[in-house]
């Protein structure tokens, strides 16, 4: 079996998009690195998201136009359906299709236009998620933080030890196939590379508690584990908080005992509330069906959908 490239997207359709987006993300880190030794992953994600949505803006505009034109067309399309309701002979079906086609031509709309736009956006957005979720695979400076620690872990452990230890980690289920790969734990250069990549994958998704388990399992590397975790935390800092930590862990930590930090903690806890609120506002701002379409929608549930 061949080695799986470190966390990079291997899907035939979305892999090219992920490669391009990965280069953009690494470029953003390079740019932010001109101003600080530890570019914020949070700031990089925001900039990356803005860039992608700006690139997708033409498709978004077309989709919105299609939605508005659909509202205008629907009464006419429903009238055609009603006209031929119950008629299943071939001539009636051909006439219905022809009249429907004329309505689309009248408004200059491609019946499959909206689907095509969604099909274009979907792999891009999915690739964006994969790149952001697997930054070490695309951003060299983050991957380099893992390298010394992971190299020492792999050098001092055999295949069985690594598999048994990491199988309880939250990322094991996702990367289980990499552990069962014939290359995992072998002494060849390709095998060592595959093994180290797999451990980076697991540690990239590890919780704070799981990082503590690594220090307990490899006591001689405890200081290196702490240094690696601290350095990664510097990349994860955004607006005064380590976005790699869960709110529950922050609340239980000594950091939370400082009353000056409670304003930031409250801000973190408010994120889900603000997210729900913005989604609700977005729903209210979506184009609503025209009054003339309500009766047609009641008669045809598919129109409402």
CSV table of C-alpha atoms in Angstrom, one decimal:
chain,number,residue,atom,x,y,z
A,1,UNK,CA,0.0,0.0,0.0
A,2,UNK,CA,1.2,3.5,-0.7
A,3,UNK,CA,1.7,6.2,1.8
A,4,UNK,CA,-1.1,8.7,2.3
A,5,UNK,CA,0.0,12.3,2.0
A,6,UNK,CA,-0.1,14.1,5.3
A,7,UNK,CA,-3.7,15.1,5.8
A,8,UNK,CA,-4.0,16.5,2.3
A,9,UNK,CA,-7.2,15.9,0.5
A,10,UNK,CA,-6.9,12.9,-1.8
A,11,UNK,CA,-10.3,13.0,-3.4
A,12,UNK,CA,-10.0,13.0,-7.2
A,13,UNK,CA,-12.5,15.8,-7.7
A,14,UNK,CA,-11.6,18.2,-4.8
A,15,UNK,CA,-7.9,17.5,-4.5
A,16,UNK,CA,-6.9,20.2,-7.1
A,17,UNK,CA,-9.0,22.8,-5.3
A,18,UNK,CA,-7.5,21.8,-2.0
A,19,UNK,CA,-4.0,22.2,-3.5
A,20,UNK,CA,-4.7,25.7,-4.8
A,21,UNK,CA,-6.4,26.8,-1.6
A,22,UNK,CA,-3.5,25.3,0.4
A,23,UNK,CA,-1.1,27.5,-1.5
A,24,UNK,CA,-3.3,30.6,-0.9
A,25,UNK,CA,-3.4,29.8,2.8
A,26,UNK,CA,0.4,29.3,3.0
A,27,UNK,CA,0.8,32.6,1.2
A,28,UNK,CA,-1.5,34.3,3.8
A,29,UNK,CA,0.7,32.9,6.6
A,30,UNK,CA,3.8,34.1,4.8
A,31,UNK,CA,2.3,37.6,4.5
A,32,UNK,CA,1.2,37.7,8.2
A,33,UNK,CA,4.7,36.4,9.0
A,34,UNK,CA,6.2,39.6,7.8
A,35,UNK,CA,4.6,41.4,10.8
A,36,UNK,CA,4.9,38.7,13.5
A,37,UNK,CA,6.9,35.5,14.3
A,38,UNK,CA,3.7,33.6,15.0
A,39,UNK,CA,0.9,34.5,12.5
A,40,UNK,CA,-2.6,33.9,13.9
A,41,UNK,CA,-4.4,31.0,12.5
A,42,UNK,CA,-7.7,32.7,13.3
A,43,UNK,CA,-6.7,35.8,11.3
A,44,UNK,CA,-5.5,33.6,8.4
A,45,UNK,CA,-8.8,31.8,8.3
A,46,UNK,CA,-10.8,35.0,8.2
A,47,UNK,CA,-8.6,36.4,5.4
A,48,UNK,CA,-8.9,33.1,3.6
A,49,UNK,CA,-12.7,33.0,3.9
A,50,UNK,CA,-13.0,36.6,2.6
A,51,UNK,CA,-10.8,35.8,-0.4
A,52,UNK,CA,-12.8,32.7,-1.3
A,53,UNK,CA,-16.2,34.4,-1.0
A,54,UNK,CA,-15.0,37.3,-3.1
A,55,UNK,CA,-13.9,34.8,-5.7
A,56,UNK,CA,-17.3,33.1,-5.5
A,57,UNK,CA,-19.2,36.4,-5.6
A,58,UNK,CA,-20.1,36.3,-9.3
A,59,UNK,CA,-21.7,32.8,-8.8
A,60,UNK,CA,-23.5,34.1,-5.7
A,61,UNK,CA,-24.9,37.0,-7.7
A,62,UNK,CA,-26.1,34.7,-10.5
A,63,UNK,CA,-27.7,32.4,-8.0
A,64,UNK,CA,-29.6,35.3,-6.3
A,65,UNK,CA,-30.8,36.5,-9.7
A,66,UNK,CA,-32.0,33.0,-10.6
A,67,UNK,CA,-33.9,32.9,-7.3
A,68,UNK,CA,-35.7,36.2,-8.0
A,69,UNK,CA,-36.5,35.3,-11.5
A,70,UNK,CA,-37.9,31.9,-10.3
A,71,UNK,CA,-40.3,33.8,-8.1
A,72,UNK,CA,-41.6,35.7,-11.2
A,73,UNK,CA,-41.7,32.5,-13.4
A,74,UNK,CA,-43.4,30.2,-10.9
A,75,UNK,CA,-47.0,31.5,-11.4
A,76,UNK,CA,-46.7,31.0,-15.2
A,77,UNK,CA,-45.1,27.5,-14.7
A,78,UNK,CA,-47.8,26.5,-12.3
A,79,UNK,CA,-50.5,27.7,-14.8
A,80,UNK,CA,-48.9,25.4,-17.4
A,81,UNK,CA,-48.9,22.5,-15.0
A,82,UNK,CA,-52.6,23.1,-14.2
A,83,UNK,CA,-53.4,23.3,-17.9
A,84,UNK,CA,-52.1,19.9,-18.5
A,85,UNK,CA,-53.0,18.3,-15.2
A,86,UNK,CA,-54.2,14.8,-15.6
A,87,UNK,CA,-53.1,14.6,-19.3
A,88,UNK,CA,-50.5,11.9,-19.7
A,89,UNK,CA,-50.5,11.3,-23.5
A,90,UNK,CA,-47.3,12.0,-25.3
A,91,UNK,CA,-48.7,15.0,-27.3
A,92,UNK,CA,-49.8,16.8,-24.1
A,93,UNK,CA,-46.5,16.1,-22.4
A,94,UNK,CA,-44.6,17.5,-25.4
A,95,UNK,CA,-46.7,20.6,-25.5
A,96,UNK,CA,-46.3,21.2,-21.8
A,97,UNK,CA,-42.5,20.8,-22.1
A,98,UNK,CA,-42.5,23.2,-25.0
A,99,UNK,CA,-44.6,25.9,-23.2
A,100,UNK,CA,-42.4,25.5,-20.1
A,101,UNK,CA,-39.3,26.0,-22.3
A,102,UNK,CA,-40.7,29.2,-23.8
A,103,UNK,CA,-41.3,30.6,-20.2
A,104,UNK,CA,-37.6,29.9,-19.4
A,105,UNK,CA,-36.6,31.6,-22.7
A,106,UNK,CA,-38.8,34.6,-21.9
A,107,UNK,CA,-36.9,35.3,-18.7
A,108,UNK,CA,-33.6,34.3,-20.1
A,109,UNK,CA,-33.1,31.5,-17.5
A,110,UNK,CA,-31.3,28.2,-17.8
A,111,UNK,CA,-33.4,25.5,-16.0
A,112,UNK,CA,-30.2,23.9,-14.7
A,113,UNK,CA,-28.4,27.2,-14.0
A,114,UNK,CA,-28.8,27.2,-10.3
A,115,UNK,CA,-27.7,23.6,-10.0
A,116,UNK,CA,-24.6,24.2,-12.1
A,117,UNK,CA,-23.6,27.2,-9.8
A,118,UNK,CA,-24.1,25.0,-6.7
A,119,UNK,CA,-22.1,22.2,-8.2
A,120,UNK,CA,-19.2,24.6,-8.9
A,121,UNK,CA,-19.3,26.1,-5.4
A,122,UNK,CA,-19.7,22.8,-3.5
A,123,UNK,CA,-16.2,21.3,-4.2
A,124,UNK,CA,-14.6,24.7,-3.5
A,125,UNK,CA,-16.2,25.1,-0.2
A,126,UNK,CA,-15.6,21.5,0.8
A,127,UNK,CA,-12.0,21.9,-0.2
A,128,UNK,CA,-11.8,25.1,1.9
A,129,UNK,CA,-13.0,23.1,4.9
A,130,UNK,CA,-10.5,20.4,4.4
A,131,UNK,CA,-7.6,22.8,4.1
A,132,UNK,CA,-8.5,24.8,7.2
A,133,UNK,CA,-9.2,21.6,9.2
A,134,UNK,CA,-5.8,20.2,8.2
A,135,UNK,CA,-3.4,23.1,8.3
A,136,UNK,CA,-0.2,21.2,8.9
A,137,UNK,CA,-0.6,19.5,5.5
A,138,UNK,CA,-0.6,22.8,3.7
A,139,UNK,CA,1.3,25.3,5.9
A,140,UNK,CA,4.9,24.3,6.3
A,141,UNK,CA,5.7,26.5,9.3
A,142,UNK,CA,2.9,24.8,11.3
A,143,UNK,CA,4.0,21.3,10.2
A,144,UNK,CA,7.6,22.2,11.3
A,145,UNK,CA,6.4,22.7,14.9
A,146,UNK,CA,5.3,19.1,15.1
A,147,UNK,CA,8.4,17.6,13.4
A,148,UNK,CA,11.0,17.4,16.2
A,149,UNK,CA,8.6,15.9,18.8
A,150,UNK,CA,7.0,13.4,16.3
A,151,UNK,CA,10.4,12.3,15.1
A,152,UNK,CA,11.4,11.4,18.7
A,153,UNK,CA,8.1,9.7,19.4
A,154,UNK,CA,8.4,7.5,16.3
A,155,UNK,CA,12.1,6.8,16.8
A,156,UNK,CA,11.6,5.4,20.3
A,157,UNK,CA,8.4,3.3,19.7
A,158,UNK,CA,7.4,0.3,17.7
A,159,UNK,CA,4.2,-0.1,15.6
A,160,UNK,CA,2.2,-1.9,18.3
A,161,UNK,CA,3.0,0.7,21.0
A,162,UNK,CA,2.0,3.6,18.8
A,163,UNK,CA,-1.2,1.9,17.6
A,164,UNK,CA,-2.2,0.9,21.1
A,165,UNK,CA,-1.5,4.3,22.6
A,166,UNK,CA,-3.2,6.5,19.9
A,167,UNK,CA,-6.3,4.3,19.3
A,168,UNK,CA,-8.0,6.1,22.2
A,169,UNK,CA,-7.4,9.6,20.7
A,170,UNK,CA,-10.3,11.5,19.2
A,171,UNK,CA,-8.7,11.5,15.7
A,172,UNK,CA,-7.9,7.8,15.6
A,173,UNK,CA,-11.2,6.7,14.0
A,174,UNK,CA,-10.7,9.2,11.1
A,175,UNK,CA,-7.1,8.1,10.5
A,176,UNK,CA,-7.5,4.4,11.3
A,177,UNK,CA,-6.7,3.3,7.8
A,178,UNK,CA,-3.3,5.0,8.0
A,179,UNK,CA,-2.4,2.9,11.1
A,180,UNK,CA,-3.4,-0.3,9.3
A,181,UNK,CA,-1.3,0.7,6.3
A,182,UNK,CA,1.5,-1.8,5.6
A,183,UNK,CA,4.0,1.2,5.7
A,184,UNK,CA,3.1,2.2,9.3
A,185,UNK,CA,5.8,1.4,11.7
A,186,UNK,CA,8.3,0.1,9.1
A,187,UNK,CA,11.9,1.1,9.2
A,188,UNK,CA,12.1,2.2,5.5
A,189,UNK,CA,12.4,5.9,4.7
A,190,UNK,CA,8.9,5.8,3.2
A,191,UNK,CA,7.6,3.9,6.2
A,192,UNK,CA,9.1,6.4,8.7
A,193,UNK,CA,7.6,9.3,6.7
A,194,UNK,CA,4.2,7.7,6.7
A,195,UNK,CA,4.3,6.9,10.4
A,196,UNK,CA,5.3,10.5,11.3
A,197,UNK,CA,2.6,11.9,9.0
A,198,UNK,CA,0.1,9.8,10.8
A,199,UNK,CA,1.2,10.9,14.2
A,200,UNK,CA,1.0,14.6,13.1
A,201,UNK,CA,-2.5,13.9,11.9
A,202,UNK,CA,-3.5,12.6,15.3
A,203,UNK,CA,-1.8,15.3,17.3
A,204,UNK,CA,-3.3,18.0,15.1
A,205,UNK,CA,-6.7,16.9,16.3
A,206,UNK,CA,-5.7,16.1,19.8
A,207,UNK,CA,-7.4,17.8,22.7
A,208,UNK,CA,-5.5,19.4,25.6
A,209,UNK,CA,-6.1,16.3,27.7
A,210,UNK,CA,-4.7,14.1,25.0
A,211,UNK,CA,-1.6,16.2,24.8
A,212,UNK,CA,-1.2,15.6,28.5
A,213,UNK,CA,-1.5,11.9,27.9
A,214,UNK,CA,1.4,12.1,25.4
A,215,UNK,CA,3.6,13.7,28.1
A,216,UNK,CA,2.7,11.0,30.6
A,217,UNK,CA,3.3,8.2,28.0
A,218,UNK,CA,6.7,9.6,27.0
A,219,UNK,CA,8.1,11.2,30.2
A,220,UNK,CA,11.5,11.7,28.6
A,221,UNK,CA,9.8,13.9,26.0
A,222,UNK,CA,7.6,15.8,28.5
A,223,UNK,CA,9.4,19.1,28.2
A,224,UNK,CA,9.4,18.8,24.4
A,225,UNK,CA,5.6,18.0,24.4
A,226,UNK,CA,5.0,21.1,26.5
A,227,UNK,CA,7.2,23.3,24.2
A,228,UNK,CA,5.4,22.0,21.1
A,229,UNK,CA,2.0,22.5,22.6
A,230,UNK,CA,3.0,26.0,23.7
A,231,UNK,CA,4.4,26.9,20.3
A,232,UNK,CA,1.3,25.7,18.5
A,233,UNK,CA,-0.8,27.7,21.0
A,234,UNK,CA,1.0,30.9,19.8
A,235,UNK,CA,-0.3,30.2,16.3
A,236,UNK,CA,-3.8,29.6,17.7
A,237,UNK,CA,-4.0,32.9,19.6
A,238,UNK,CA,-6.6,35.2,18.3
A,239,UNK,CA,-8.0,38.3,20.1
A,240,UNK,CA,-6.3,37.2,23.3
A,241,UNK,CA,-7.6,33.7,23.3
A,242,UNK,CA,-6.2,30.3,22.3
A,243,UNK,CA,-8.8,29.1,19.8
A,244,UNK,CA,-7.4,25.6,20.1
A,245,UNK,CA,-8.7,25.3,23.6
A,246,UNK,CA,-12.3,24.5,24.4
A,247,UNK,CA,-14.3,26.9,26.6
A,248,UNK,CA,-14.7,24.2,29.3
A,249,UNK,CA,-10.9,23.7,29.5
A,250,UNK,CA,-10.3,27.4,29.7
A,251,UNK,CA,-12.9,27.8,32.5
A,252,UNK,CA,-11.2,25.1,34.5
A,253,UNK,CA,-7.7,26.4,34.0
A,254,UNK,CA,-5.7,28.7,36.2
A,255,UNK,CA,-5.9,31.3,33.4
A,256,UNK,CA,-9.6,31.7,34.2
A,257,UNK,CA,-8.8,32.6,37.9
A,258,UNK,CA,-7.6,36.1,36.7
A,259,UNK,CA,-10.8,38.3,36.7
A,260,UNK,CA,-9.3,40.3,33.9
A,261,UNK,CA,-9.7,37.4,31.6
A,262,UNK,CA,-13.4,36.8,32.2
A,263,UNK,CA,-14.5,39.4,29.6
A,264,UNK,CA,-12.7,37.3,27.0
A,265,UNK,CA,-14.3,34.1,28.4
A,266,UNK,CA,-17.7,35.6,28.2
A,267,UNK,CA,-17.0,36.5,24.6
A,268,UNK,CA,-16.1,32.9,23.8
A,269,UNK,CA,-19.3,31.6,25.4
A,270,UNK,CA,-21.3,34.2,23.4
A,271,UNK,CA,-20.0,32.9,20.0
A,272,UNK,CA,-22.7,30.2,19.7
A,273,UNK,CA,-25.4,32.7,20.6
A,274,UNK,CA,-24.1,35.2,18.1
A,275,UNK,CA,-23.8,32.5,15.4
A,276,UNK,CA,-27.5,31.5,15.9
A,277,UNK,CA,-28.5,35.2,15.9
A,278,UNK,CA,-26.7,36.0,12.7
A,279,UNK,CA,-28.2,32.8,11.0
A,280,UNK,CA,-31.7,34.0,12.1
A,281,UNK,CA,-31.1,37.5,10.7
A,282,UNK,CA,-29.8,35.9,7.4
A,283,UNK,CA,-32.9,33.9,7.1
A,284,UNK,CA,-35.1,37.0,7.6
A,285,UNK,CA,-33.1,38.8,4.9
A,286,UNK,CA,-33.5,36.0,2.3
A,287,UNK,CA,-35.9,36.9,-0.6
A,288,UNK,CA,-39.5,36.0,0.3
A,289,UNK,CA,-42.0,34.6,-2.2
A,290,UNK,CA,-44.3,37.1,-3.7
A,291,UNK,CA,-47.9,37.3,-2.6
A,292,UNK,CA,-49.1,36.0,-5.9
A,293,UNK,CA,-47.1,32.8,-5.5
A,294,UNK,CA,-48.6,31.7,-2.2
A,295,UNK,CA,-51.6,29.9,-3.7
A,296,UNK,CA,-49.4,28.2,-6.3
A,297,UNK,CA,-47.0,27.1,-3.6
A,298,UNK,CA,-49.8,25.6,-1.6
A,299,UNK,CA,-50.9,23.6,-4.6
A,300,UNK,CA,-47.4,22.5,-5.5
A,301,UNK,CA,-45.2,21.7,-2.4
A,302,UNK,CA,-42.2,21.4,-4.7
A,303,UNK,CA,-42.4,25.1,-5.6
A,304,UNK,CA,-42.2,26.0,-1.9
A,305,UNK,CA,-39.3,23.7,-1.4
